[in-house]
Short mmCIF file of C-alpha atoms in Angstrom, two decimals:
data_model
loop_
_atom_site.label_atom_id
_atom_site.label_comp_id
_atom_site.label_asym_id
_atom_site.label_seq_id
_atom_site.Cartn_x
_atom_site.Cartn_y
_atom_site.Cartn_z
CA UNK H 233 113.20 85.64 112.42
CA UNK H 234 110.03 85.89 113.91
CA UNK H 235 111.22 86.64 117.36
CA UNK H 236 112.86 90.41 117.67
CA UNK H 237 115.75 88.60 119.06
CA UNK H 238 116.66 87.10 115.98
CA UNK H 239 116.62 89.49 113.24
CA UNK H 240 117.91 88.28 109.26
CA UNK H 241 120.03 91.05 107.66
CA UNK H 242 120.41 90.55 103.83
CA UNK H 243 123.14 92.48 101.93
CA UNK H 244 121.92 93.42 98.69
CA UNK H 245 122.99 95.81 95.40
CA UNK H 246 120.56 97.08 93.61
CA UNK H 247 120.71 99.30 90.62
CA UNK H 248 118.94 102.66 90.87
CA UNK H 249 117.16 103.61 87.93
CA UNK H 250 114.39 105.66 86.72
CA UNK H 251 111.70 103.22 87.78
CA UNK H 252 113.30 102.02 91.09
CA UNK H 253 111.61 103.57 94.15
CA UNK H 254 114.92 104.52 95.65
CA UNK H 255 114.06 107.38 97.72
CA UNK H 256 110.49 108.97 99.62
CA UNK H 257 110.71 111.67 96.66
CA UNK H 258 110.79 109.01 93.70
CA UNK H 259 108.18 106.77 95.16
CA UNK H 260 105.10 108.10 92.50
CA UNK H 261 106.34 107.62 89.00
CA UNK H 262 103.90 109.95 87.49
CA UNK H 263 104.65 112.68 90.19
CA UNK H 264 108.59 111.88 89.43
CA UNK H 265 108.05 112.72 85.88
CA UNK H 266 106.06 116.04 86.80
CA UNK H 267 108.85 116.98 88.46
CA UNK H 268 111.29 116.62 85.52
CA UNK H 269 109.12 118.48 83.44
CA UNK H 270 109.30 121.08 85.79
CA UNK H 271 113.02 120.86 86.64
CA UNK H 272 114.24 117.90 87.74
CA UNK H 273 114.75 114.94 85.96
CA UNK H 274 114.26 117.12 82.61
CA UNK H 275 115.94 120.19 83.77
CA UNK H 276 118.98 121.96 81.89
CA UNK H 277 121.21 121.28 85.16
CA UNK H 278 122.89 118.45 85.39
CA UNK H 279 124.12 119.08 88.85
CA UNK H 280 120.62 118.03 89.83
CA UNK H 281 120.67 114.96 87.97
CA UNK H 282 121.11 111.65 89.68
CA UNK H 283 123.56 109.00 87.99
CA UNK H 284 121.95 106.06 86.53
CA UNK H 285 123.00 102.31 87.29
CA UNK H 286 124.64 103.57 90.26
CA UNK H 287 125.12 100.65 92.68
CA UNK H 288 123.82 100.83 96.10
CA UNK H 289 124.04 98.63 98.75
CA UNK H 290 121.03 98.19 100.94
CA UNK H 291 120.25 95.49 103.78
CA UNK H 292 117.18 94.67 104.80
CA UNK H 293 116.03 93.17 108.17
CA UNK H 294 113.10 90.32 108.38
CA UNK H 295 111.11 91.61 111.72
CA UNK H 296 107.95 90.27 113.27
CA UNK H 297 105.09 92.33 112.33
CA UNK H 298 104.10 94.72 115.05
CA UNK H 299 101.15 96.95 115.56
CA UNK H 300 103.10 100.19 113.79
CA UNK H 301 103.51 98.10 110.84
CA UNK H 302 99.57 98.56 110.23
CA UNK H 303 99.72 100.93 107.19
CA UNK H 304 102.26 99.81 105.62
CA UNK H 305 101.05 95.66 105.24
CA UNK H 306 97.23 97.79 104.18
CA UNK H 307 99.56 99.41 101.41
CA UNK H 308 100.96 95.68 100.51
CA UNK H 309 97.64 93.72 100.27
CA UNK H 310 95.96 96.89 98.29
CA UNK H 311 98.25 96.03 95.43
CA UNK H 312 97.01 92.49 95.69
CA UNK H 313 93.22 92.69 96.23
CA UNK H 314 92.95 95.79 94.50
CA UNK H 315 89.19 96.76 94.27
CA UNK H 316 88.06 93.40 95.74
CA UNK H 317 85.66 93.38 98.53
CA UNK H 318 87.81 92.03 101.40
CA UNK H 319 87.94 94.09 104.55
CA UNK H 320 91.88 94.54 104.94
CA UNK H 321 91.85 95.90 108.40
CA UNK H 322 90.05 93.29 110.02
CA UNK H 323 92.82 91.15 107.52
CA UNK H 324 95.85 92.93 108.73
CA UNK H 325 94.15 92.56 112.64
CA UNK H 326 94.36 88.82 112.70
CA UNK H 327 98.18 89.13 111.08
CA UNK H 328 99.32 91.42 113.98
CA UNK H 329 97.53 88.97 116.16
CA UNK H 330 99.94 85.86 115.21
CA UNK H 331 103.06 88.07 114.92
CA UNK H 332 105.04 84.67 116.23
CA UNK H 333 104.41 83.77 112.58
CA UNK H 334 105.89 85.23 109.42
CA UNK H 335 108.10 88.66 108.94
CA UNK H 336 107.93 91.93 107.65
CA UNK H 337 110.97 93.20 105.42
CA UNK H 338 112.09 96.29 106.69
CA UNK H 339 115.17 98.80 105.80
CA UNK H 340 118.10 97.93 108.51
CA UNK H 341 117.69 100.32 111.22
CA UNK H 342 121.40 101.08 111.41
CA UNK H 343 121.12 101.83 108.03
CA UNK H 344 117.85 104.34 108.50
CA UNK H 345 119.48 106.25 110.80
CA UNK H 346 122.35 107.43 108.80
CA UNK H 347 119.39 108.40 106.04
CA UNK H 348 118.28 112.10 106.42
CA UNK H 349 114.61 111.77 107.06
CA UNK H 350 112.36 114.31 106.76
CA UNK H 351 112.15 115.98 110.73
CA UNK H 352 108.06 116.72 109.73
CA UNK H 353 107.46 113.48 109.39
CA UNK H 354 105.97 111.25 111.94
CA UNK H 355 107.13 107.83 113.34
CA UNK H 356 104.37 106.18 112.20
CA UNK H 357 104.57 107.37 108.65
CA UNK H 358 108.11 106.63 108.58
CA UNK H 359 106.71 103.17 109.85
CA UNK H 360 104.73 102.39 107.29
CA UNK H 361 107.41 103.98 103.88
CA UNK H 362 110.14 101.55 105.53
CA UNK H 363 107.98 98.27 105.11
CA UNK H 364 108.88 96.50 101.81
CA UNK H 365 107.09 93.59 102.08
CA UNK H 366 105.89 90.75 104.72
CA UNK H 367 105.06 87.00 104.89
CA UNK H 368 102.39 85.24 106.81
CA UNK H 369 100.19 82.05 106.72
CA UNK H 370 96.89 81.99 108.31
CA UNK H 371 94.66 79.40 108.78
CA UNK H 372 91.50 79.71 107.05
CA UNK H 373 89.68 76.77 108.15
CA UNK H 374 89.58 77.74 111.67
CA UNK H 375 89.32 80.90 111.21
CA UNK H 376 86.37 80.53 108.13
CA UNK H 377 83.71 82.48 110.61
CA UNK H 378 85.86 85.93 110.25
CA UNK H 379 84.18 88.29 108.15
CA UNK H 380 87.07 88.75 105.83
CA UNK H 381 88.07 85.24 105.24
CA UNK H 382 84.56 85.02 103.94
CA UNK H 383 85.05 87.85 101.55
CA UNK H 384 87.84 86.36 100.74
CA UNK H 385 86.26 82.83 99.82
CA UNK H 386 84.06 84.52 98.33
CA UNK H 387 86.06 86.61 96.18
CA UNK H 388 87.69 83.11 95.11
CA UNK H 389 84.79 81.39 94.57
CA UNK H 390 82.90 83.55 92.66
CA UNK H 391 86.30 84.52 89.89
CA UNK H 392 86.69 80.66 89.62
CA UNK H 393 83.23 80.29 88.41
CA UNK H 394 83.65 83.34 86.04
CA UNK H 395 86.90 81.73 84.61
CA UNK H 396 86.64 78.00 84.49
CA UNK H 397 84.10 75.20 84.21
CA UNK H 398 81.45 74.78 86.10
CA UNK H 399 83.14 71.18 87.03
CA UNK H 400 86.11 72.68 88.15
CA UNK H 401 84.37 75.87 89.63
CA UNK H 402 82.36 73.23 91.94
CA UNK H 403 86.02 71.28 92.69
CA UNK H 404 87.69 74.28 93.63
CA UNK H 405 84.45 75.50 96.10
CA UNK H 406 84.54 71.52 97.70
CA UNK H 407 88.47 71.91 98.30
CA UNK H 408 88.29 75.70 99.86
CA UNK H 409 85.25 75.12 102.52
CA UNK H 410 85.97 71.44 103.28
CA UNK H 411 86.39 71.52 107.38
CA UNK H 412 87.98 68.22 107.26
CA UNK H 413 91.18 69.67 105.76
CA UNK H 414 93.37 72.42 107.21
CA UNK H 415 94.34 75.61 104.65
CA UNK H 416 96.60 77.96 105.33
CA UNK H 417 96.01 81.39 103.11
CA UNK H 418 99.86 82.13 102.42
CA UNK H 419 100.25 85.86 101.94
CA UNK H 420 103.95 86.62 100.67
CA UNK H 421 104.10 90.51 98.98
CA UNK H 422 106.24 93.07 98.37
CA UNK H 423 107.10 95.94 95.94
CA UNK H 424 108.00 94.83 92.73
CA UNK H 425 111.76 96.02 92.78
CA UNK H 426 112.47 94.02 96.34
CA UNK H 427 114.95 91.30 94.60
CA UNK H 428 113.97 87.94 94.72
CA UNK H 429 116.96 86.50 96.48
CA UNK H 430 115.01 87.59 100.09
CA UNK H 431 112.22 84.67 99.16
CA UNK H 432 114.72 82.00 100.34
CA UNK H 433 115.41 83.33 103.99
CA UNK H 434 111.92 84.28 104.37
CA UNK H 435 110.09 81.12 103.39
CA UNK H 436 112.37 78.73 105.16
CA UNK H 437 111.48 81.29 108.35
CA UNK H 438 108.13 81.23 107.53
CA UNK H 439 107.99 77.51 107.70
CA UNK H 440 110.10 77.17 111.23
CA UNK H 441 107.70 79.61 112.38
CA UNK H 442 105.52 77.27 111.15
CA UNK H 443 106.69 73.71 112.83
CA UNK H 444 107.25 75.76 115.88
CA UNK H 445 103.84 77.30 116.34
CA UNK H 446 102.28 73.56 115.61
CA UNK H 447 104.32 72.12 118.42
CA UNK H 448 101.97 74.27 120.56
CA UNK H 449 98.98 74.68 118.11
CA UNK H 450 97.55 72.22 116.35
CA UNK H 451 95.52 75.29 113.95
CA UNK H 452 99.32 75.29 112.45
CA UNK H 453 99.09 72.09 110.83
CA UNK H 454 98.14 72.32 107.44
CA UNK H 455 96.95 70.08 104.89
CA UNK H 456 97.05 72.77 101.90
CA UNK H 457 98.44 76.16 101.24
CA UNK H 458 96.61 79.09 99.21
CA UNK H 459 98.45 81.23 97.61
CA UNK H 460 96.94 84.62 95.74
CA UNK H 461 99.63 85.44 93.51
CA UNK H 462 100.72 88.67 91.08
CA UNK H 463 100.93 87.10 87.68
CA UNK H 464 100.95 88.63 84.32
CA UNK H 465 100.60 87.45 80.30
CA UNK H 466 101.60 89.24 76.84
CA UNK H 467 98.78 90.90 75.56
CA UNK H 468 97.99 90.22 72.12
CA UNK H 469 95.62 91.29 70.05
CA UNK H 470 93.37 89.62 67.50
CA UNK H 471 94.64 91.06 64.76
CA UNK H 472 98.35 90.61 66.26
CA UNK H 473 97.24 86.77 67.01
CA UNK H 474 96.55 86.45 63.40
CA UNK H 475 99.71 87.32 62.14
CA UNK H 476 101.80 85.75 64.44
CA UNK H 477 99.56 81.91 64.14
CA UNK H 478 102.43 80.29 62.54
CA UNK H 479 104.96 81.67 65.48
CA UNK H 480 105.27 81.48 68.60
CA UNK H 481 103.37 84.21 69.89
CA UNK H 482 100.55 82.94 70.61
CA UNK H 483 101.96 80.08 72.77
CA UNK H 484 103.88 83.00 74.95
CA UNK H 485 100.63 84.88 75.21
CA UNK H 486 99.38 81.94 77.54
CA UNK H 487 102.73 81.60 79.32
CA UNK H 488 102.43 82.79 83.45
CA UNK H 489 105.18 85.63 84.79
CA UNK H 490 104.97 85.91 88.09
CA UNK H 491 105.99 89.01 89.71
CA UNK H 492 107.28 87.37 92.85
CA UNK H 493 109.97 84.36 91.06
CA UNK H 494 109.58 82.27 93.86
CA UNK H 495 105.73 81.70 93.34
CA UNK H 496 106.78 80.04 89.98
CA UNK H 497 107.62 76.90 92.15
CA UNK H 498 104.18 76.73 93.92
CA UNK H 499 102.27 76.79 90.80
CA UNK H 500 104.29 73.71 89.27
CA UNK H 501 103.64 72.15 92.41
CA UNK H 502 99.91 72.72 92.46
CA UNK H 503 96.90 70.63 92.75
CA UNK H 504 94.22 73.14 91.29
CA UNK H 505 94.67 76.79 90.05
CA UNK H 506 93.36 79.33 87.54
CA UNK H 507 93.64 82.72 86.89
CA UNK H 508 91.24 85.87 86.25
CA UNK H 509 92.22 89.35 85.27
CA UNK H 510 92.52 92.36 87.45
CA UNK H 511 93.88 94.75 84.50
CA UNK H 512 91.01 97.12 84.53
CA UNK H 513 90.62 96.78 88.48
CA UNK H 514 93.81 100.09 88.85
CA UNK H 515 95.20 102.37 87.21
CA UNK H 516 98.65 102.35 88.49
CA UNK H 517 101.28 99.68 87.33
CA UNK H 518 100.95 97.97 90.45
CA UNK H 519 97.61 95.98 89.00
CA UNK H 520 97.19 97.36 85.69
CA UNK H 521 98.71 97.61 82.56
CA UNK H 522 102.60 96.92 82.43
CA UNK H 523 105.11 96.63 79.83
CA UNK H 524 107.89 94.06 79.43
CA UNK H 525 110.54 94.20 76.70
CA UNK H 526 108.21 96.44 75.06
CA UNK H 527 105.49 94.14 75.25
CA UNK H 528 102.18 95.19 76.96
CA UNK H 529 101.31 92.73 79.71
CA UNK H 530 98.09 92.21 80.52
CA UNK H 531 97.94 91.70 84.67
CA UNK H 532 96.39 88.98 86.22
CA UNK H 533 95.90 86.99 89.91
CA UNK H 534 96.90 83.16 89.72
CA UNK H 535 95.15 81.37 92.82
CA UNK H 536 97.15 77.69 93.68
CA UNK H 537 96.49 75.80 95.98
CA UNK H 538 99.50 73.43 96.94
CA UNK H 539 99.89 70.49 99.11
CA UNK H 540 101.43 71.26 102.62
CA UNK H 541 103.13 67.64 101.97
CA UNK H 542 105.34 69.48 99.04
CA UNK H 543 107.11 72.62 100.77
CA UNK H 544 110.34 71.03 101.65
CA UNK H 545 110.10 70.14 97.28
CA UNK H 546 109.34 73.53 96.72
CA UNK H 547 112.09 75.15 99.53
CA UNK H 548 114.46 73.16 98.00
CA UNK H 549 113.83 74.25 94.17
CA UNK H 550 113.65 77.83 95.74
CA UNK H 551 116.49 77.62 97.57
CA UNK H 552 118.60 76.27 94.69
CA UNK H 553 116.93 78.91 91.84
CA UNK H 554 117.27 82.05 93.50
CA UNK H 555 120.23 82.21 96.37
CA UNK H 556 122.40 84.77 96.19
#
């Protein structure tokens, strides 16, 4: 997968609805639902009015990342960091510079070209709108002098000792900078409607990427993996919390969902992790508020950090959970 000679295609149906980004001129909910006020999706012709739960088939190609794929990984790790202080670019730099390691997801190119794009449009934008997500690992330890792996640490650090005990504030600092082990910050995003059936394909590629590289490189061996993961919780309110004390509500208020499925399997598997809040950090859906089952969720990052010694554990429970 992470050689252009060997390229993963992944048949997949998805259902197109109202809040699936199924086309360039759905992409912005709140513009999509200007637009029906205007005429579209509200307007008194149906003619112009696509079907719901139509089935479409789409397959997807794991690439490795190349230098066009710039803007669109930036447009990925925004939804992750958010407002944090981490200097993307410089992030994104030292991905394109170990493109023999992870993938990028992108839209089959057979099945681009019999899309209609639009002829104003440039390659490179069209570049960036057909990347859907991308995996990498990179090593932290040896790379701990890079100015954004130290914004990143730092980000880390300082959100651990905002949420949890000093104790465990001063554990998790000891693990992270420790030179004598070997970390490896696993980045795995994509948009939130991507199905989770790709995470099998793309972390057992990840990890032969992985093995192979450390054949050659020894910075490939890792001791622990990071992970920086989407998560969100039910957001109750006092007065809701009151009410419901007998119930279970207040237990499922604690409970993790994890916007990538896979990353469920990491956190069980974890030696340390803890979670701070990032609801007030957008204002887009992507890291604010969200709703589930009409439940508000309150948005959140989970930071794991997992023993390289239990991937093949955690392949195998992915593997089994969520193949097609």
């Amino acid at each position: 997968m992470a050689t252009s000679s060997k390229k993963r295609c992944v048949n997949l149906t998805e259902e197109k609805d109202e809040k699936t980004p199924v086309s360039k001129g759905t992409r912005d909910s709140e513009s999509s639902e200007d637009e029906g006020e205007e005429g579209g999706f509200g307007s008194d012709d149906d003619s112009d009015v696509p079907e719901l739960n139509e089935e479409i088939q789409v397959e997807f190609e794991a690439l490795p990342p190349h230098p066009d794929d710039f803007h669109g990984i930036k447009r990925l790790l925004q939804q992750l960091f958010l407002k944090s202080k981490v200097n993307l670019s410089s992030l994104i730099d030292i991905i394109l510079g170990q493109s023999h390691v992870g993938s990028v997801i992108k839209q089959s190119a057979d099945q681009l070209a019999e899309l209609d794009l639009d002829s104003d449009e440039s390659d490179e934008d069209q570049d960036g709108d057909n990347i859907f997500g991308f995996i990498t690992v990179i090593n932290i330890t040896s790379k701990k002098n890079e100015g954004c792996i130290q914004e990143i640490k730092t980000l880390l650090d300082e959100r651990c000792s905002q949420c949890e005990s000093a104790s465990k504030a001063s554990e998790f600092s000891h693990l992270l900078n420790n030179s004598s082990h070997s970390i490896g910050l696993l980045i795995n995003e994509r948009f939130v409607n991507i199905p989770p059936q790709l995470a099998p394909p793309l972390h057992n590629s990840l990890q032969k990427d992985v093995t192979t590289a450390a054949a050659k490189n020894s910075k490939f061996k890792f001791d622990y993996y990071l992970l920086l993961s989407k998560t969100y919780k039910d957001a109750i309110s006092p007065e809701q919390g009151k009410k419901k004390s007998k119930g279970t509500k207040i237990a499922e208020s604690d409970q993790l969902m994890f916007a990538n499925a896979e990353d469920e399997y990491f956190h069980k598997e974890s030696v340390m992790s803890f979670d701070y809040p990032v609801t007030d950090e957008s204002d887009t859906a992507l890291g604010g508020k969200w709703t589930f089952d009409d439940a508000e969720m309150r948005t959140f990052r989970t930071v794991m950090i997992v023993p390289a010694s239990k991937m093949q554990h955690i392949l195998t429970q992915i593997e089994d959970n969520l193949t097609m």
